[in-house]
Each structure stands twice: as structure tokens, then as C-alpha cells.
Amino acid sequence: MRGLGGLSVNARQHHVLLMVLASVWFGCKSASTPEDPEHARRGRMLFQRGQSVRGMPLVGLLAPERVELGGEVAACARCHGPAGRGSAEGGVEVPDITPGALFHSRPRAVGELEDRSRPAYTRDTLLRAITEGRSASGRTLSVAMPRYELDDLSRRELLAYLGELGERPDPGVSPTTLTVGAALPLTGSLGPAGREAAAVLRAVFDDVNARGGLFRRRLELVVEDDAAQVPSLQADATERLLERGVLALVGSLRRGPRASDARLTREGVPLVLPLALRGGTSDVDSPVFFLYPDEPSLARLAVQWLANSQEPRLRRASLVVAHSGDDVGAEWTRAVKDEMTRRALPSITELVLPRGLPDEWPARPPVAVLYAGAPEELAPLLRWLEARAPSVLVLAPARLARPEVVGATSLQLRFLSPVGLGERAPRLEAFSEFMARHGLEQGHAAFQLGAYAAARVLVEALTRTGAEVTRASLMLQLESLRDFDTGVSPPLTFGVNRRVGVQGGQLAALESGTGRLVPASEWLPLSP
């Protein structure tokens, strides 16, 4: 939606028209039905995300060629801004479309490009502008303004949202505070780690508040217990936080997709860097932003590295994927197969360990064995390989890089790590000073470092958003982060089609004697 301008009228006509249209508009508002608040909530997704709550993308046509725009690209907020206050884009002045601007007349010229006056919009003329590209005074709008194709229900929803655009703050936003939530285990086996993560989040926010907050607003954190040992709670912790009214979520524990993800998407609530136990991934339009890639993505990285370094061998001998026959192994195998197919490489061989190791090894040893099984099955596999293929390369996820899991082995064993190592390792001096200053003890490092990174990213995005913060504007600023240094991870970059900040990894080895991970390769970027 761009360029809702209009033709001039004389003063007397303008005065009469304004009174009539104001009565029409406010009459419509006063006659609203109880469904209108729900319509406005649904219209928010059309305006901000370019998609209806029914899963249908918003479609707009650019005149005169009628070039089709769809989904997020067609979202009104992309040009008019999340609060509808307009912008200047590509030499086109995009006007303010909040109710205070639309539903009052424009008696004189505004701006250099929209040098026209117009009467106030009514619901009918606003709908005409949206769907037909004609202003309140009948002028044809700029070709930069899409002509939207809307069914009757979407029309009512979008108009209802435009009627309150910019007038009602998003949940969690008040004149004095910005309230965000975290779904973390506070009880049960993961309770200590969850409480440590919550303490780190609060400490980062305390530092911000001590400096005056963000645009004179304090950051407040509310935490709901997300432990599986709380069966009496009907809704999961994310649902409970949304019911309490939070602007966004930060550093929540993530074991995989949740039923509440649909609500996050529907309401456009960002979830910033959840503490994903095995990394994460999202659809391109998901509101969930991850720090590290998930393990299947690292399996793809392994195939890309092998294809770049040993493609002739890969065409003569296959890869072996060894796993435990569970969902983790299935996802790992699927990722390897897809990457091999994409590169027109031969198929893989699966080795499902619970069925027992075969007595004989294939006549032609594989290029490598990619392991995605249980920790207790790795050492027996390594012993079996030592007797049959002592020169084979074994690749496994970094979560298995523990001396007690691997044992003593003569094989070339490498781990896939998305965390920077060697020269790319983050310098943790600032983090250590932060912990000491707040009296926090080093505990579950992965949770504490992840919470610190999540809080830093959220604070940066909120700072860039400015005083008029909304969930949608926060989402746009998260998407615009480029090479942001969290202080505890490799630089991260997000985008419209990118929801994982670190795209790549390194091969690593276990250092004998210390059991530490040390780099065994340069940084390997992950190709899309």
C-alpha cells in the first residue's frame, strides 16, 4: 500500500465533505460488531506479514504491467513501515497511513512527490485505493502502489486493522517498560541450567537499565517454567507468556518444533536465539531466529566439504551414514541424501546400528562414515572400523566430542562444530568480566553463553528499532543484522530468507591429554 494521496477541493467543499465523511467513519466505528477486535487482530498479519491467518498469501499487482507480488514482499509494512507512518523508498515518498492521517483531509500539498491535496478517506474509498489504486479524490495512484486482490473476509480484516494502526501499542510495550519473556526450565533435571540462563538474561537487561534503558523504557524479563515435569499446566510456557502479553521471547529452551510455533507465526512474535539443544532451523518467514545451524545442516556441510576436496573418490565409492534408527538419524540421513543428489553424486549406504554391525566390510571402503547415532554406540563402531578400515575418515557432531564417549582410537575422527575454534574462537574476556561483575558463577556454559548471545542480539535489535517499537519493526531489525558480534560466538547475519545467524562450521579434533576441541580445518561456509 503506497501513495494514498488525492486531488484538491475548495475550502467550502472540503469543510462540508470533512463533516460528512467524519460522521460516516465514526458512525461505522460506533456501529462495530463484537467481531471487529478479532478482525483487527487477523488484519495485523495481512498488513505486517503479507499472509492471512488462513495461510493464504497477500497478492498485489503492480500497474501497468500487473507484475505480481506475493506474501511478505507484498506486505503493507514493507513500504509504509510497521507502524504505518510512511517512509521514502527508492525515490518514492510513501505516506503516513495511520488513522490520524488517512481519515482527515489534506487541504494542501505535502512533500515533494505527493504534491496533491485530498479529502479524508472513508472505508469505501480506502478499500478502493487498496484494490483499484484510486485515491480518496479519484486520482490514479502511483504505479508503486500495488493493487491488492482481497476476498471479502480479508477486506474486513485489513480495514479493521488500518482503523487502529499505530494507535494501540503491541503487547509488552508501555510508556515506561518493554516486557519480554523466556520459556526456560526452572525445575526438574534441567532446572539448574535454566535458572542460570535466566540470571544471565536478567543481568544483561540490568546493565541496559542502569544506562537509562532503551529510549527511556526499562527492559523487564518474565520467565515461565518450561520443564516437562509440570504436567498440571495446560498450556506450554510459550503460550502462557503470550497470554501474559510479552513483546518478544528471548533465549527460550528449544528441543524442536512446538505446537505454540503456529501462534508465534500468526501473531508475529519474534523468538530470539532460543537455547536449542541441537542447533536449529526455521522456515524463511518464521519468527524464530537461531544462533547455530542444526545437525542435519552440519551433515550437509560435511558432504559439501567432501565434494570439494574428494569428489573423484566420492564418484567411485559411496558414503556410509551410521545412526541409531531414530528420528535424529533419519533427519541426518535425509540431509546427506539430498545434498548428494543435488551434486549428482552416488547414493549412500545406511548402517543402522541397533540391527548389529555386519560381519563383512564392503570390498571398496567408503570415503567416510558420517555418524549420527547414540553416544554409547560410537565407541563400539570405532573399534569395529579399526579392524576393517583403519584409514577411513569418521565425521560426527560436536556434541559427541567427549573422551569418555570416544575412548582411545587410531582412526581419523573429526567433529563438525559450528562454534568458532582457533583463530575464530570468540574472546571471552568481556563475558568473564560480565559474569564476575554480576556475581554469577560459571555453570552450564552452553546455556549461559547462549543466553548472553540472545540478550545481546535482542538489545541490539530493539536499539535499532527506535522508540516506536512493535513486534513487526523488531522483526525487520532482526532481519537486517549483518556480521553482528555477540562476544561469545562467530559473527551472525540474518535476512529475509535467513533465520540461522551462523552459516558454517569447522572440522575439529579432540586434543589428546586435554580432551579439548581444536580446529582441524579452516572455516567452512555452508552453501544454501
Coordinates of C-alpha atoms in Angstrom, one line a residue, residues 151-454:
D151 CA -11.6 -11.7 -0.6
D152 CA -14.5 -10.2 1.4
L153 CA -13.2 -11.5 4.8
S154 CA -9.6 -10.3 4.2
R155 CA -11.0 -6.9 3.2
R156 CA -12.9 -6.6 6.5
E157 CA -9.8 -7.8 8.5
L158 CA -7.4 -5.4 6.8
L159 CA -9.7 -2.4 7.1
A160 CA -10.3 -3.2 10.8
Y161 CA -6.5 -3.2 11.4
L162 CA -6.0 0.0 9.5
G163 CA -8.6 1.6 11.7
E164 CA -6.4 1.2 14.8
L165 CA -2.9 1.2 13.1
G166 CA -0.4 2.9 15.3
E167 CA -3.0 3.8 18.0
R168 CA -2.7 0.7 20.2
P169 CA 0.8 -0.4 21.4
D170 CA 1.8 -4.0 20.9
P171 CA 1.7 -6.4 23.8
G172 CA 4.6 -5.8 26.2
V173 CA 5.0 -2.1 25.2
S174 CA 4.2 0.6 27.7
P175 CA 5.5 4.2 28.1
T176 CA 7.9 3.0 30.7
T177 CA 8.7 -0.7 30.0
L178 CA 9.4 -3.2 27.4
T179 CA 8.4 -6.7 28.6
V180 CA 10.0 -9.8 27.1
G181 CA 9.6 -13.4 28.1
A182 CA 11.7 -16.6 28.3
A183 CA 10.4 -20.1 28.5
L184 CA 13.1 -21.9 30.5
P185 CA 13.2 -25.0 32.7
L186 CA 13.2 -23.8 36.3
T187 CA 12.5 -27.2 37.9
G188 CA 13.4 -30.8 37.0
S189 CA 16.7 -32.1 35.7
L190 CA 17.4 -29.0 33.6
G191 CA 16.3 -26.6 36.3
P192 CA 19.8 -25.5 37.4
A193 CA 20.8 -24.8 33.8
G194 CA 17.5 -22.9 33.1
R195 CA 17.9 -20.8 36.2
E196 CA 21.5 -19.9 35.2
A197 CA 20.3 -18.8 31.8
A198 CA 17.6 -16.7 33.3
A199 CA 20.1 -15.0 35.6
V200 CA 22.3 -14.1 32.6
L201 CA 19.4 -12.6 30.7
R202 CA 18.4 -10.5 33.7
A203 CA 21.9 -9.3 34.2
V204 CA 22.3 -8.1 30.6
F205 CA 19.0 -6.2 31.0
D206 CA 20.1 -4.8 34.3
D207 CA 23.1 -3.3 32.5
V208 CA 20.9 -1.7 29.9
N209 CA 18.5 -0.4 32.6
A210 CA 21.4 1.1 34.6
R211 CA 22.4 3.1 31.5
G212 CA 18.8 4.6 31.3
G213 CA 17.1 1.8 29.4
L214 CA 16.1 1.9 25.8
F215 CA 14.5 5.2 24.8
R216 CA 13.6 5.8 28.4
R217 CA 12.0 2.4 28.8
R218 CA 13.2 -0.3 31.2
L219 CA 13.7 -3.9 29.9
E220 CA 11.7 -6.4 32.0
L221 CA 12.0 -10.2 31.8
V222 CA 9.3 -12.6 32.8
V223 CA 10.1 -16.3 32.9
E224 CA 7.7 -19.3 32.7
D225 CA 8.8 -22.8 33.8
D226 CA 9.1 -24.9 30.7
A227 CA 10.2 -28.1 32.5
A228 CA 8.5 -31.3 31.3
Q229 CA 7.9 -32.1 35.0
V230 CA 5.0 -29.6 35.2
P231 CA 2.1 -31.7 33.8
S232 CA -0.5 -29.7 35.7
L233 CA 0.0 -26.7 33.4
Q234 CA -2.4 -27.0 30.4
A235 CA -0.6 -24.6 28.0
D236 CA 3.1 -24.7 27.4
A237 CA 5.3 -22.0 28.7
T238 CA 5.3 -20.0 25.4
E239 CA 1.5 -20.0 25.3
R240 CA 1.5 -18.7 28.9
L241 CA 3.9 -15.9 28.1
L242 CA 1.9 -14.8 25.2
E243 CA -1.2 -14.8 27.4
R244 CA 0.6 -12.5 29.8
G245 CA 1.4 -10.1 27.0
V246 CA 5.1 -10.0 26.0
L247 CA 6.6 -8.1 23.2
A248 CA 9.0 -10.9 22.2
L249 CA 10.6 -14.1 23.6
V250 CA 14.4 -14.5 24.1
G251 CA 16.6 -17.4 25.0
S252 CA 13.8 -19.9 25.5
L253 CA 14.8 -23.6 25.6
R254 CA 14.2 -25.3 22.3
R255 CA 14.0 -29.1 21.9
G256 CA 12.3 -29.0 18.5
P257 CA 9.2 -27.7 16.9
R258 CA 6.4 -26.8 19.3
A259 CA 2.6 -26.5 18.9
S260 CA 2.9 -22.9 20.0
D261 CA 5.0 -22.1 17.0
A262 CA 1.8 -21.6 15.0
R263 CA 0.8 -18.9 17.4
L264 CA 4.2 -17.2 17.2
T265 CA 3.9 -17.1 13.5
R266 CA 0.2 -16.0 13.5
E267 CA 0.9 -13.1 15.9
G268 CA 4.3 -12.2 14.5
V269 CA 6.1 -12.7 17.9
P270 CA 9.9 -12.9 17.5
L271 CA 11.7 -15.6 19.4
V272 CA 15.4 -14.5 19.6
L273 CA 18.1 -17.1 19.8
P274 CA 16.4 -20.0 21.7
L275 CA 18.7 -22.3 23.6
A276 CA 18.4 -25.1 21.0
L277 CA 19.8 -28.3 22.3
R278 CA 21.0 -29.4 18.8
G279 CA 21.0 -26.2 16.9
G280 CA 18.0 -25.0 14.9
T281 CA 16.4 -24.2 11.7
S282 CA 13.3 -22.3 10.6
D283 CA 11.2 -21.6 7.6
V284 CA 12.3 -18.4 5.8
D285 CA 9.3 -16.5 7.2
S286 CA 9.4 -17.9 10.7
P287 CA 9.6 -15.6 13.7
V288 CA 12.2 -17.9 15.3
F289 CA 15.8 -16.7 14.9
F290 CA 18.6 -19.3 15.8
L291 CA 22.2 -18.8 16.5
Y292 CA 23.7 -22.1 15.2
P293 CA 22.6 -24.5 12.4
D294 CA 21.1 -27.8 13.3
E295 CA 22.8 -31.1 12.9
P296 CA 21.3 -32.0 9.6
S297 CA 22.7 -28.7 8.2
L298 CA 26.1 -29.7 9.5
A299 CA 25.7 -33.1 7.7
R300 CA 25.1 -31.1 4.5
L301 CA 28.3 -29.1 5.4
A302 CA 30.2 -32.4 5.7
V303 CA 29.0 -33.5 2.2
Q304 CA 29.9 -30.1 0.7
W305 CA 33.4 -30.3 2.2
L306 CA 33.9 -33.9 0.9
A307 CA 32.6 -33.0 -2.5
N308 CA 35.0 -30.0 -2.7
S309 CA 38.0 -31.9 -1.5
Q310 CA 37.5 -35.5 -2.7
E311 CA 34.9 -35.5 -5.5
P312 CA 36.7 -38.1 -7.7
R313 CA 36.7 -40.6 -4.8
L314 CA 33.0 -39.8 -4.0
R315 CA 32.1 -40.8 -7.5
R316 CA 33.8 -44.2 -7.1
A317 CA 32.8 -45.0 -3.6
S318 CA 29.8 -44.0 -1.5
L319 CA 29.4 -42.5 1.9
V320 CA 28.2 -44.6 4.9
V321 CA 25.7 -43.0 7.3
A322 CA 25.6 -44.8 10.6
H323 CA 22.8 -44.0 13.0
S324 CA 20.5 -45.5 15.7
G325 CA 17.3 -45.8 13.6
D326 CA 15.6 -42.9 15.4
D327 CA 14.3 -39.5 14.1
V328 CA 17.7 -37.9 14.6
G329 CA 19.3 -40.4 12.3
A330 CA 16.5 -40.2 9.8
E331 CA 16.9 -36.4 9.5
W332 CA 20.7 -36.7 9.3
T333 CA 20.4 -39.3 6.5
R334 CA 17.8 -37.3 4.6
A335 CA 20.1 -34.2 4.6
V336 CA 23.0 -36.3 3.3
K337 CA 21.0 -37.9 0.6
D338 CA 19.5 -34.5 -0.5
E339 CA 23.0 -32.9 -0.7
M340 CA 24.4 -35.9 -2.6
T341 CA 21.5 -35.8 -5.1
R342 CA 21.9 -32.0 -5.5
R343 CA 25.5 -32.6 -6.5
A344 CA 24.7 -35.6 -8.8
L345 CA 26.8 -37.9 -6.6
P346 CA 26.2 -41.7 -6.0
S347 CA 23.8 -42.9 -3.3
I348 CA 24.8 -43.5 0.3
T349 CA 24.9 -46.7 2.4
E350 CA 23.0 -46.7 5.6
L351 CA 24.2 -48.6 8.7
V352 CA 21.5 -48.8 11.4
L353 CA 23.4 -49.8 14.5
P354 CA 20.7 -51.5 16.6
R355 CA 20.5 -54.2 14.0
G356 CA 24.1 -55.1 14.7
L357 CA 27.3 -54.5 12.8
P358 CA 27.8 -56.6 9.6
D359 CA 30.4 -59.3 9.6
E360 CA 32.0 -58.2 6.4
W361 CA 33.0 -54.8 5.2
P362 CA 32.4 -53.9 1.5
A363 CA 35.2 -54.6 -0.8
R364 CA 35.7 -50.9 -1.6
P365 CA 35.9 -48.9 1.6
P366 CA 33.7 -45.8 1.7
V367 CA 35.2 -42.3 1.5
A368 CA 33.9 -41.5 5.0
V369 CA 31.5 -42.6 7.7
L370 CA 29.1 -40.0 8.9
Y371 CA 27.9 -40.9 12.4
A372 CA 24.6 -39.6 13.9
G373 CA 23.9 -42.3 16.5
A374 CA 23.7 -42.5 20.2
P375 CA 26.8 -41.7 22.3
E376 CA 27.1 -45.2 23.7
E377 CA 27.2 -46.7 20.2
L378 CA 30.1 -44.6 18.9
A379 CA 33.0 -46.4 20.6
P380 CA 31.9 -49.9 19.5
L381 CA 31.6 -48.7 16.0
L382 CA 35.1 -47.2 16.1
R383 CA 36.6 -50.5 17.4
W384 CA 34.8 -52.3 14.6
L385 CA 36.1 -49.9 11.9
E386 CA 39.7 -50.1 13.3
A387 CA 39.7 -53.8 12.5
R388 CA 38.3 -53.4 8.9
A389 CA 39.0 -50.0 7.6
P390 CA 41.8 -48.3 9.7
S391 CA 42.2 -45.5 7.2
V392 CA 38.6 -44.4 7.0
L393 CA 37.5 -40.9 8.0
V394 CA 34.7 -40.7 10.6
L395 CA 32.7 -37.5 10.9
A396 CA 30.4 -36.9 13.9
P397 CA 28.5 -33.9 15.5
A398 CA 30.4 -31.9 18.1
R399 CA 28.0 -33.0 20.9
L400 CA 29.8 -36.4 20.9
A401 CA 33.3 -34.9 21.3
R402 CA 33.9 -36.2 24.7
P403 CA 36.8 -38.6 25.7
E404 CA 34.5 -40.9 27.6
V405 CA 32.3 -41.3 24.6
V406 CA 35.1 -41.8 22.0
G407 CA 37.6 -43.8 24.1
A408 CA 41.1 -44.5 22.6
T409 CA 41.0 -44.7 18.8
S410 CA 43.6 -44.7 16.0
L411 CA 41.0 -43.6 13.4
Q412 CA 40.9 -40.2 11.8
L413 CA 37.9 -38.9 13.8
R414 CA 36.6 -35.4 13.2
F415 CA 33.8 -33.5 14.7
L416 CA 31.5 -30.9 13.0
S417 CA 31.4 -27.8 15.1
P418 CA 29.5 -24.5 14.3
V419 CA 31.3 -22.8 17.2
G420 CA 34.4 -20.8 16.2
L421 CA 37.7 -22.5 17.1
G422 CA 41.3 -21.5 16.9
E423 CA 41.6 -18.0 15.4
R424 CA 37.9 -17.8 15.0
A425 CA 37.2 -18.6 18.7
P426 CA 35.4 -15.8 20.5
R427 CA 37.4 -13.9 23.1
L428 CA 35.5 -14.4 26.3
E429 CA 37.2 -11.8 28.5
A430 CA 34.2 -9.4 28.3
F431 CA 31.9 -12.3 29.2
S432 CA 34.0 -13.4 32.1
E433 CA 34.1 -9.8 33.4
F434 CA 30.3 -9.5 33.0
M435 CA 29.8 -12.7 35.0
A436 CA 32.1 -11.6 37.8
R437 CA 30.6 -8.1 37.9
H438 CA 27.1 -9.6 38.5
G439 CA 28.3 -12.3 40.9
L440 CA 27.4 -15.1 38.6
E441 CA 29.3 -18.4 38.8
Q442 CA 30.4 -20.3 35.7
G443 CA 28.0 -23.3 35.4
H444 CA 26.3 -24.8 32.4
A445 CA 28.4 -22.9 29.9
A446 CA 26.2 -23.7 26.8
F447 CA 23.1 -22.2 28.5
Q448 CA 24.9 -19.2 29.9
L449 CA 26.7 -18.3 26.7
G450 CA 23.6 -18.9 24.6
A451 CA 21.5 -16.6 26.9
Y452 CA 24.2 -13.9 26.8
A453 CA 24.2 -14.0 23.0
A454 CA 20.4 -14.0 22.8

